Tab-separated table of C-alpha atoms in Angstrom:
chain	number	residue	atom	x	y	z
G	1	UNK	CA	116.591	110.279	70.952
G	2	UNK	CA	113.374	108.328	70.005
G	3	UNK	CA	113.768	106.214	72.803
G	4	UNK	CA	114.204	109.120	75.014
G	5	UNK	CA	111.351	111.217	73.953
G	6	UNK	CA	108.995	107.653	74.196
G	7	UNK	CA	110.282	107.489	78.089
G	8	UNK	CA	109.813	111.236	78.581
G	9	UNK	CA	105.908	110.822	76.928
G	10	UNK	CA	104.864	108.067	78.973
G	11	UNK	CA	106.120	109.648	82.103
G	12	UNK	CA	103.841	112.618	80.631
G	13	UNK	CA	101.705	110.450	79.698
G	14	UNK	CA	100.773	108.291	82.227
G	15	UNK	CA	99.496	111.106	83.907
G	16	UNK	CA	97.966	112.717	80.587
G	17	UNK	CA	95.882	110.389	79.104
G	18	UNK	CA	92.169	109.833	79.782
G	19	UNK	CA	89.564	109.172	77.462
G	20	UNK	CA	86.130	108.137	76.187
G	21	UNK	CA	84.173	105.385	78.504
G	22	UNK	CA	85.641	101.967	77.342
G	23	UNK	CA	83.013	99.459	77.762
G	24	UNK	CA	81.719	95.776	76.909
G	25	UNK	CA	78.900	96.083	74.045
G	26	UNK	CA	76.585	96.206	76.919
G	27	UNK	CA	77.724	99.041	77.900
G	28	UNK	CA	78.711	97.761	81.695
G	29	UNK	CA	82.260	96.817	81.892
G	30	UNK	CA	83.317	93.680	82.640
G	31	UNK	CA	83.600	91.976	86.040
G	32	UNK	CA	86.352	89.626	85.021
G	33	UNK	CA	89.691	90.021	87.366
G	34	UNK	CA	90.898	93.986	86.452
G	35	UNK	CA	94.487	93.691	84.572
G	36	UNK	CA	96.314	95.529	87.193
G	37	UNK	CA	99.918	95.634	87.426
G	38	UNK	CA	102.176	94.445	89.456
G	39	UNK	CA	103.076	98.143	90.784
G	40	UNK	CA	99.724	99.047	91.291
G	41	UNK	CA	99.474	96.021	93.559
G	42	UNK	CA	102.661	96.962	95.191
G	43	UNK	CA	101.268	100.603	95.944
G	44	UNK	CA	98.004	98.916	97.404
G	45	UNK	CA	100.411	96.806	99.984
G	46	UNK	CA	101.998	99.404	100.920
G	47	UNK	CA	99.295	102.420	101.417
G	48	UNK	CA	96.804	100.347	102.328
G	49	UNK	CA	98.710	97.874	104.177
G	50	UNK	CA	96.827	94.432	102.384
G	51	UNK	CA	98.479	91.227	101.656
G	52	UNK	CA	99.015	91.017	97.687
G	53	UNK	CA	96.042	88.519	97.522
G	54	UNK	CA	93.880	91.092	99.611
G	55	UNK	CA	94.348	93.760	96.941
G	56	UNK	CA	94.011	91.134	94.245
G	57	UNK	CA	90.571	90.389	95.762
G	58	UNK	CA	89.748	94.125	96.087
G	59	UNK	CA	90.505	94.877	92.537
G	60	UNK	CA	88.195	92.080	91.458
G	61	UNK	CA	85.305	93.371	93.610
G	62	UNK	CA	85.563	96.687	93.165
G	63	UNK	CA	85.627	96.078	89.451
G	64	UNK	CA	82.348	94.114	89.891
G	65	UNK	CA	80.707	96.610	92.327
G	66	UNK	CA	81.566	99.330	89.104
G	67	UNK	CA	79.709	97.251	87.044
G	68	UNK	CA	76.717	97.048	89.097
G	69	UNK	CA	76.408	100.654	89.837
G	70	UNK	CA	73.744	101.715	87.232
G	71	UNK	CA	71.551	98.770	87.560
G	72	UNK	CA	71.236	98.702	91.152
G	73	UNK	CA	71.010	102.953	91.435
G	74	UNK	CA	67.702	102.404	89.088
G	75	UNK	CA	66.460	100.000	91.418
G	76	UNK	CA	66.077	102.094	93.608
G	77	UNK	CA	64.524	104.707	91.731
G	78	UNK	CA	63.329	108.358	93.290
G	79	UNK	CA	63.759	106.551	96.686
G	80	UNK	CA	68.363	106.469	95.851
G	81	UNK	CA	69.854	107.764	98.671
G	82	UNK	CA	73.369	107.444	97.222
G	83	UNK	CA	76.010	104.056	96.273
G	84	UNK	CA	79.489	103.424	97.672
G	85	UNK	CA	81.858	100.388	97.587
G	86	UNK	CA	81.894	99.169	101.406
G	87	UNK	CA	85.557	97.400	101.593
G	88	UNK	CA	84.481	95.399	104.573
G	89	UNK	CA	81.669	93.244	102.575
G	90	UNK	CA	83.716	93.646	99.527
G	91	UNK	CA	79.996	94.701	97.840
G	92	UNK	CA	78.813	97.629	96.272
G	93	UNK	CA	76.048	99.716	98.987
G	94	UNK	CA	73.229	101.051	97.747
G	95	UNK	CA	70.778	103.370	100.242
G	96	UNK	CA	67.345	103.906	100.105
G	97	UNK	CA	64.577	106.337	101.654
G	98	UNK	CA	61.685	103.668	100.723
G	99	UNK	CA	62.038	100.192	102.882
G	100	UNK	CA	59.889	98.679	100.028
G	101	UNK	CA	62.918	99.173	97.303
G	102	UNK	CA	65.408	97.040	99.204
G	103	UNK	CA	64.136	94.230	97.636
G	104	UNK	CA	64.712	95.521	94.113
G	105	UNK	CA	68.018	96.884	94.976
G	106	UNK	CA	69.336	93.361	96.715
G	107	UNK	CA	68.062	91.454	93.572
G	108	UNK	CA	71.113	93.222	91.542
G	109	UNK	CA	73.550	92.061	93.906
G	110	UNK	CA	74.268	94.767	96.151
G	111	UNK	CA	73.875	95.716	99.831
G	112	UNK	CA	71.082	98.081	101.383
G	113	UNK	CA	70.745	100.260	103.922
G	114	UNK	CA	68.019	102.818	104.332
G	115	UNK	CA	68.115	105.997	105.334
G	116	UNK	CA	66.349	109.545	105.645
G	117	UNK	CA	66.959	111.368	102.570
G	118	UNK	CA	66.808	110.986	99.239
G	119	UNK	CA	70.331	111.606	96.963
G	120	UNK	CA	68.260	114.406	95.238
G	121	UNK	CA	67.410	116.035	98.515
G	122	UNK	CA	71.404	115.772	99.402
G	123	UNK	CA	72.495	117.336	96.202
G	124	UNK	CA	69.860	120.102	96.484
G	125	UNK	CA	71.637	121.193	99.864
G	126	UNK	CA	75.013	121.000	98.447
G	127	UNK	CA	73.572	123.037	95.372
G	128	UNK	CA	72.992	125.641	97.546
G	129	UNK	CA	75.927	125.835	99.436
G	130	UNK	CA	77.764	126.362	96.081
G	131	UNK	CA	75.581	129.530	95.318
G	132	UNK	CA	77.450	130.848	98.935
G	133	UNK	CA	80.863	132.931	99.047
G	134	UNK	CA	82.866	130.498	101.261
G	135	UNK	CA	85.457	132.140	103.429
G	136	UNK	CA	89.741	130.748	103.533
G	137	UNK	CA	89.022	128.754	106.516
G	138	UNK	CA	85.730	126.308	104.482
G	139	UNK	CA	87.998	123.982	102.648
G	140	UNK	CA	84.992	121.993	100.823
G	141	UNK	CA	81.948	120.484	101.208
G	142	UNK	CA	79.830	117.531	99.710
G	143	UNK	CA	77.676	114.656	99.672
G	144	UNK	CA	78.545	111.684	101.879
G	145	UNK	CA	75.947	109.038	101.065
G	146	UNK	CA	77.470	106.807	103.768
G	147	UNK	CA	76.678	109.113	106.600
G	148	UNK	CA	73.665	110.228	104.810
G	149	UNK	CA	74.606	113.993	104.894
G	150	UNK	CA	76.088	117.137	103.296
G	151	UNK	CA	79.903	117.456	104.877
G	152	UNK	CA	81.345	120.740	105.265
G	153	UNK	CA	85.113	120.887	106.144
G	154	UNK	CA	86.466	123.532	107.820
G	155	UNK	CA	90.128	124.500	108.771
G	156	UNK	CA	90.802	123.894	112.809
G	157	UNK	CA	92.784	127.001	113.242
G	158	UNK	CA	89.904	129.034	111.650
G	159	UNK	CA	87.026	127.160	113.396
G	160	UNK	CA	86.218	130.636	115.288
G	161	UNK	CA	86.578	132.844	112.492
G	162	UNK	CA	83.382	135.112	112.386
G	163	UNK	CA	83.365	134.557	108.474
G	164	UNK	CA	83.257	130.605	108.905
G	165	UNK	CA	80.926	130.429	111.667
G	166	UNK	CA	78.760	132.651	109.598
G	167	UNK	CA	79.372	130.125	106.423
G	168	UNK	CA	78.336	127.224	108.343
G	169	UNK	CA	75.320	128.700	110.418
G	170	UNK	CA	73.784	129.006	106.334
G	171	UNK	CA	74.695	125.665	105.413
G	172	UNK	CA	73.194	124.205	108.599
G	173	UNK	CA	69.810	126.075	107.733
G	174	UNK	CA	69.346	123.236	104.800
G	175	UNK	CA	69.085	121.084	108.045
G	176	UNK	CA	71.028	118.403	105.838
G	177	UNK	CA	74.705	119.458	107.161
G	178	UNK	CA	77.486	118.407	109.300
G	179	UNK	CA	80.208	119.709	110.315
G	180	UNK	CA	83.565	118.361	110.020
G	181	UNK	CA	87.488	119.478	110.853
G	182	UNK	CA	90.813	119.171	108.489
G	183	UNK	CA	93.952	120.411	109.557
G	184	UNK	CA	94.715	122.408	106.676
G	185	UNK	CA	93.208	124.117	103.636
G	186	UNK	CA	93.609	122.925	100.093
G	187	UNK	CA	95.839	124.255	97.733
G	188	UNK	CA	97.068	123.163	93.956
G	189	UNK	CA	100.043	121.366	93.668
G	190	UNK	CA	101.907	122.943	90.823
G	191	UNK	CA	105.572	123.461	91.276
G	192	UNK	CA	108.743	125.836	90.595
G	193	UNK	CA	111.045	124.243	87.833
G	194	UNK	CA	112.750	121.447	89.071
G	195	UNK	CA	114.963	118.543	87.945
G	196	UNK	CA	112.719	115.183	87.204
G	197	UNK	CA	110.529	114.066	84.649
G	198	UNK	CA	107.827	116.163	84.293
G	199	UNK	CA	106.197	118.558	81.642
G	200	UNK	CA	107.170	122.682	81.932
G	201	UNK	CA	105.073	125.186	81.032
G	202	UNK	CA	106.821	128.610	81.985
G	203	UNK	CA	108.208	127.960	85.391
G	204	UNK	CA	106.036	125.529	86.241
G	205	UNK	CA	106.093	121.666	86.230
G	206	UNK	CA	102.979	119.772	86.271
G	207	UNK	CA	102.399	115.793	85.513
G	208	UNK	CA	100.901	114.674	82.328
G	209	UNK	CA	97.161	112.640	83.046
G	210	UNK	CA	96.621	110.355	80.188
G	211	UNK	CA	97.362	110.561	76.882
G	212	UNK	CA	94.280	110.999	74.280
G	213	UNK	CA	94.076	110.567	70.764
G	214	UNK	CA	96.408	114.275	69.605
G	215	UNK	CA	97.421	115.112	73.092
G	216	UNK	CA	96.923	114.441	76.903
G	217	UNK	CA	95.042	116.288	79.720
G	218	UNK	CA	96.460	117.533	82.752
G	219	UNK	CA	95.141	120.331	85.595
G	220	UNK	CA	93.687	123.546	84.162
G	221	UNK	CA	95.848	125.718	87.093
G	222	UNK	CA	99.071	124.623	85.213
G	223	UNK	CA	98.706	126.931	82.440
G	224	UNK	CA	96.420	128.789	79.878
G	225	UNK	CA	95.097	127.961	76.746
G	226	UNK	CA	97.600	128.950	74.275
G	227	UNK	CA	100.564	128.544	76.382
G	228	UNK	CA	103.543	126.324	74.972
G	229	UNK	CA	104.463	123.234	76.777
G	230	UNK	CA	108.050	121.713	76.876
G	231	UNK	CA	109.104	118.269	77.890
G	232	UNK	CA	111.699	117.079	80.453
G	233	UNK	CA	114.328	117.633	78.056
G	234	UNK	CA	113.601	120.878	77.067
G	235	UNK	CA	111.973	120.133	73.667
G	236	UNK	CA	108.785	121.382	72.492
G	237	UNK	CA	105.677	119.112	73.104
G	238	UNK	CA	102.923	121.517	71.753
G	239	UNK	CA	100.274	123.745	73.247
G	240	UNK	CA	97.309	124.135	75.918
G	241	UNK	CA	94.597	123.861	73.442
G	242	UNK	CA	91.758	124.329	76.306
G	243	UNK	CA	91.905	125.268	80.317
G	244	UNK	CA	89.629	126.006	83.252
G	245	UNK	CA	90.201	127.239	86.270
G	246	UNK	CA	88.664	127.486	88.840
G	247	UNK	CA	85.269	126.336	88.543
G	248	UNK	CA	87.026	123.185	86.616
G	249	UNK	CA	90.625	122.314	87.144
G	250	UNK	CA	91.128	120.793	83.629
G	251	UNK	CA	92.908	121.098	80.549
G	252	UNK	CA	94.428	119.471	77.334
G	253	UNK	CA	97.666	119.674	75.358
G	254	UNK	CA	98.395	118.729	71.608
G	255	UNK	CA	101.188	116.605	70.979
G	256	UNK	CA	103.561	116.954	68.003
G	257	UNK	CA	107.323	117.808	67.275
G	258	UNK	CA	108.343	114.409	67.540
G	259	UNK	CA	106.483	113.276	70.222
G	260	UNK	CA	103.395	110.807	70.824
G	261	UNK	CA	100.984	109.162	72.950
G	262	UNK	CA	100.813	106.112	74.767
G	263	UNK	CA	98.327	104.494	76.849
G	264	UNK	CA	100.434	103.834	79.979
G	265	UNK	CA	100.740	105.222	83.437
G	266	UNK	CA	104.567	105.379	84.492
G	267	UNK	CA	105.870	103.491	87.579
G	268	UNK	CA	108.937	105.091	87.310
G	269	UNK	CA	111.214	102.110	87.768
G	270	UNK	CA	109.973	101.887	91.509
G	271	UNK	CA	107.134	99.765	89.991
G	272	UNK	CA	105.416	98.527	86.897
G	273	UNK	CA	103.982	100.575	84.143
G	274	UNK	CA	99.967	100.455	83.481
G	275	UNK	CA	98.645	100.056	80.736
G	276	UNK	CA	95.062	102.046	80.808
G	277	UNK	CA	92.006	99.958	79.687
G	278	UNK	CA	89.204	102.198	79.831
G	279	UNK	CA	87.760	104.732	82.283
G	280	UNK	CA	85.096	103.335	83.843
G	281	UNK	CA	84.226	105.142	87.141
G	282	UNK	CA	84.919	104.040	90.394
G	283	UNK	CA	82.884	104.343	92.971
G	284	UNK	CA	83.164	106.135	96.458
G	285	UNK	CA	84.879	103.428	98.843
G	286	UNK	CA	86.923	101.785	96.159
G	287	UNK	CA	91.169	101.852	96.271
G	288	UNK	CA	92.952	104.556	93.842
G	289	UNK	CA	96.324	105.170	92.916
G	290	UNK	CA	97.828	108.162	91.803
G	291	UNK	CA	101.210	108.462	89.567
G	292	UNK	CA	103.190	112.057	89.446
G	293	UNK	CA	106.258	113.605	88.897
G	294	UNK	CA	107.173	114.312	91.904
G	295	UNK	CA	105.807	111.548	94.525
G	296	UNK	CA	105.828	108.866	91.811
G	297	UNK	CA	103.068	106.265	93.101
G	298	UNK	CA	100.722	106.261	95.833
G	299	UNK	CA	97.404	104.604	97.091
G	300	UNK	CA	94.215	105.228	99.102
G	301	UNK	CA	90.010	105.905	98.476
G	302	UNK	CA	88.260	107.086	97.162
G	303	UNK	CA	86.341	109.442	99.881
G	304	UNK	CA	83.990	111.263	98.444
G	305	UNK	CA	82.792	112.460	94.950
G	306	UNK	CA	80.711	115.722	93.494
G	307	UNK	CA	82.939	118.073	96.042
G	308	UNK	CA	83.496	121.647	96.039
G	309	UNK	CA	87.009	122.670	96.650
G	310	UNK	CA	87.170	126.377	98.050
G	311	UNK	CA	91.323	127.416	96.725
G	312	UNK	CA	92.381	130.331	97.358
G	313	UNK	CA	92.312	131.190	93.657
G	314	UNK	CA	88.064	130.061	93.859
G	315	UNK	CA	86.040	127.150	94.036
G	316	UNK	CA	86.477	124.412	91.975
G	317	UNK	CA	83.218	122.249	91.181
G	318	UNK	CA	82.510	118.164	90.802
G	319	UNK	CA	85.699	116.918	91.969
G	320	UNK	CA	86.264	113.787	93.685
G	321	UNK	CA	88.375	113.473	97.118
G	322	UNK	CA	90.820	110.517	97.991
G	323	UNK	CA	92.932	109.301	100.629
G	324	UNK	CA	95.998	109.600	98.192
G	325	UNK	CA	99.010	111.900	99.415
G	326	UNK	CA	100.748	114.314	96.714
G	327	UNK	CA	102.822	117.190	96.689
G	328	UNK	CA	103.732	119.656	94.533
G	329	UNK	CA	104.251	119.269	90.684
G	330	UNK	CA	102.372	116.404	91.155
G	331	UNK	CA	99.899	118.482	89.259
G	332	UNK	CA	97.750	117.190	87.163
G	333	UNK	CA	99.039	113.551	86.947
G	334	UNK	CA	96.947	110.564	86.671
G	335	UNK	CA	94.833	108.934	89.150
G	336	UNK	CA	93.937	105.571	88.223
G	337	UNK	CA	91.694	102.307	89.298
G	338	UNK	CA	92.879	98.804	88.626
G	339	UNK	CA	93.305	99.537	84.288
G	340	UNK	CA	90.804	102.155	84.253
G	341	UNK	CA	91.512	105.686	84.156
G	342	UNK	CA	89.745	108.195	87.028
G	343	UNK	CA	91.134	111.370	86.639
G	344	UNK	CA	93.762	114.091	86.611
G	345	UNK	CA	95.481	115.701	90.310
G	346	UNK	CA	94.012	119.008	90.960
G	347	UNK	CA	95.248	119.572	94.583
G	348	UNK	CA	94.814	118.926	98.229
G	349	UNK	CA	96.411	119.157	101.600
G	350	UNK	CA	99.534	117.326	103.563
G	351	UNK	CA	102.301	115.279	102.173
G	352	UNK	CA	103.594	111.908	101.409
G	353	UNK	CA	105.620	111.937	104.368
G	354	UNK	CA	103.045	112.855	107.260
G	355	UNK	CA	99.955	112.030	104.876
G	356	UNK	CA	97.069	114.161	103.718
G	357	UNK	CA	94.325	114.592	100.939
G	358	UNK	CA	93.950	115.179	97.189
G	359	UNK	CA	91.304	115.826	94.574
G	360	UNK	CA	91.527	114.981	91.241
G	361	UNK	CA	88.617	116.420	88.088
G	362	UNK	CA	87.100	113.270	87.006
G	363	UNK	CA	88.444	112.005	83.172
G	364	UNK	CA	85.103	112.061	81.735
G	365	UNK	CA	84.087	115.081	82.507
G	366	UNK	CA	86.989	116.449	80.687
G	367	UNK	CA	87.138	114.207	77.547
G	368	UNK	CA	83.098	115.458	76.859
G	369	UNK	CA	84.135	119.163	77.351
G	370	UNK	CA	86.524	118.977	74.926
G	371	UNK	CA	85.287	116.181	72.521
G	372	UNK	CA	88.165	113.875	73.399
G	373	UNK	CA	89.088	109.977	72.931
G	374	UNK	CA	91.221	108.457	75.399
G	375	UNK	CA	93.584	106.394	74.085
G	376	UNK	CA	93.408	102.946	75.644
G	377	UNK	CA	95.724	99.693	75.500
């Protein structure tokens, strides 16, 4: 039975468990070659169709382009238009509105390109597009420092609703917008109780993040604060201690009752299990790979960060968007980059079988709501 309730936890687990920043004394994390295992390499073959020594390579420079993030954004100074990892030059990309701070900015290591507007000026527009009531048929919108631009995605089929065109003649009047199609609006990917290994709270089955020190976190749609949680077997895990949603999709769950935490990631026997390091944040461009109870493990980018997600049950705030496929139950599982933790699964749209796109609420964010310490290998 101990063994059992171990396997059950780190299948939990692995998706429950983010925590505080792990970092070198510096405070940057290291650049050294991530600790990756072999399963997240064999995700990265197949989603992203690279050779094993291309995602060995990609690991290693996205891990040094995480590094360099702060130290090349204050380069730039008031003149940061925004940072991404560009896969092709295997460099972190750093824009600027001031030709005179490319210098600065290339000095640290990283690319340039300048643009129009400021990151300030984009996050100002997007500011005021969340102060707007966003019809069914806006999915999201956010900041795409690549393109330079505030993105607002709207559902084809709904492209001439009156409501939507009204939605997105107001965004345009920031002058910073563009407009952008998806086949199909977002929606959480909590499930019915089914058979797997997963963690139930009522009749629903969600996937646990990462573990922290006296719990894990998972999605704040898969239940309230106060609500009991059970594990795959039926036994009692503990409680939601905290949960928002929407606005946030986060929450956190004690542990007890014979069960612990683990800093580990489940491959669920298709691959490895990995062990979580720290939770250093990726940045926009770099590969991510999501575990869950349903789907099991996947791979993509990272496509965009700061988002607003418009569900049907109301907007959800700061979340970051991937390439990553998931379906339901996959709720609230881990998503994950190289060793370090990036957050939990919040929702999306599509499939693993035709593809599609999922959010997940960054880790940090919810281990300084709630005061927590992730608990890393």
């Amino acid at each position: 039975m101990v063994r059992t309730g171990l396997s059950a936890l780190l299948v939990l687990g692995a998706w429950a468990g983010a925590g505080t920043l792990q970092a070198s004394a510096s405070g940057a994390p290291s650049a050294s070659a991530p600790q990756a295992s072999a399963g997240i390499i064999t995700a990265m073959q197949r989603d992203l169709g690279l050779t094993r020594g291309q995602a060995e390579a990609r690991l290693t420079a996205e891990k040094a382009a995480t590094a360099l993030q702060g130290e090349a954004r204050t380069a730039a100074g008031a003149a940061l238009g925004g940072s991404w990892f560009d896969a092709g030059s295997g460099r972190l990309a750093v824009a600027v509105t001031d030709a005179s701070k490319a210098g600065a900015v290339r000095a640290t290591g990283a690319e340039v390109h300048v643009v129009d507007h400021t990151e300030r000026e984009l996050n100002a527009a997007k500011r005021r597009l969340d102060g707007l009531s966003a019809p069914s048929g806006v999915s999201s919108w956010h900041v795409d420092p690549r393109a330079n631009t505030v993105v607002v995605n709207i559902v084809a089929s709904e492209r001439a609703d009156n409501d939507v065109r009204a939605f997105v003649a107001r965004a345009r009047e920031t002058g910073l917008v563009t407009v952008k199609e998806t086949a199909e609006a977002p929606q959480t990917f909590a499930a019915g109780t089914v058979g797997g290994d997963p963690y139930y709270t009522g009749n629903v089955r969600c996937s646990i993040g990462f573990s922290v020190h006296g719990g894990f976190v998972t999605a704040g749609h898969c239940g309230q604060a106060g609500g009991a949680v059970r594990g795959w077997d039926g036994s009692a895990i503990g409680s939601f201690q905290g949960s928002s949603f929407p606005d946030n999709d986060y929450a956190w769950v004690n542990v007890g009752s014979g069960w612990w935490t683990v800093p580990v990631v489940l491959g669920w026997g298709t691959v490895s299990d990995q062990l979580v390091r720290g939770s250093n944040e990726a940045p926009i461009g770099a590969s991510i790979c999501r575990s869950g109870s349903t789907t099991h493990w996947h791979c993509g980018n990272v496509l965009a960060k700061n988002e607003t997600v418009n569900y049907s049950q109301g907007a959800v705030h700061q979340m970051t968007k991937t390439s990553v496929c998931a379906e339901p139950g996959d709720s609230g599982g881990s998503f994950i980059s190289g060793d370090q933790a990036q957050g939990v699964t919040s929702g999306g749209w599509g499939n693993c079988s035709s593809g599609g796109e999922t959010w997940h609420q960054p880790i940090n964010e919810i281990l300084n709501r709630y005061g927590l310490t992730l608990h890393t290998a």
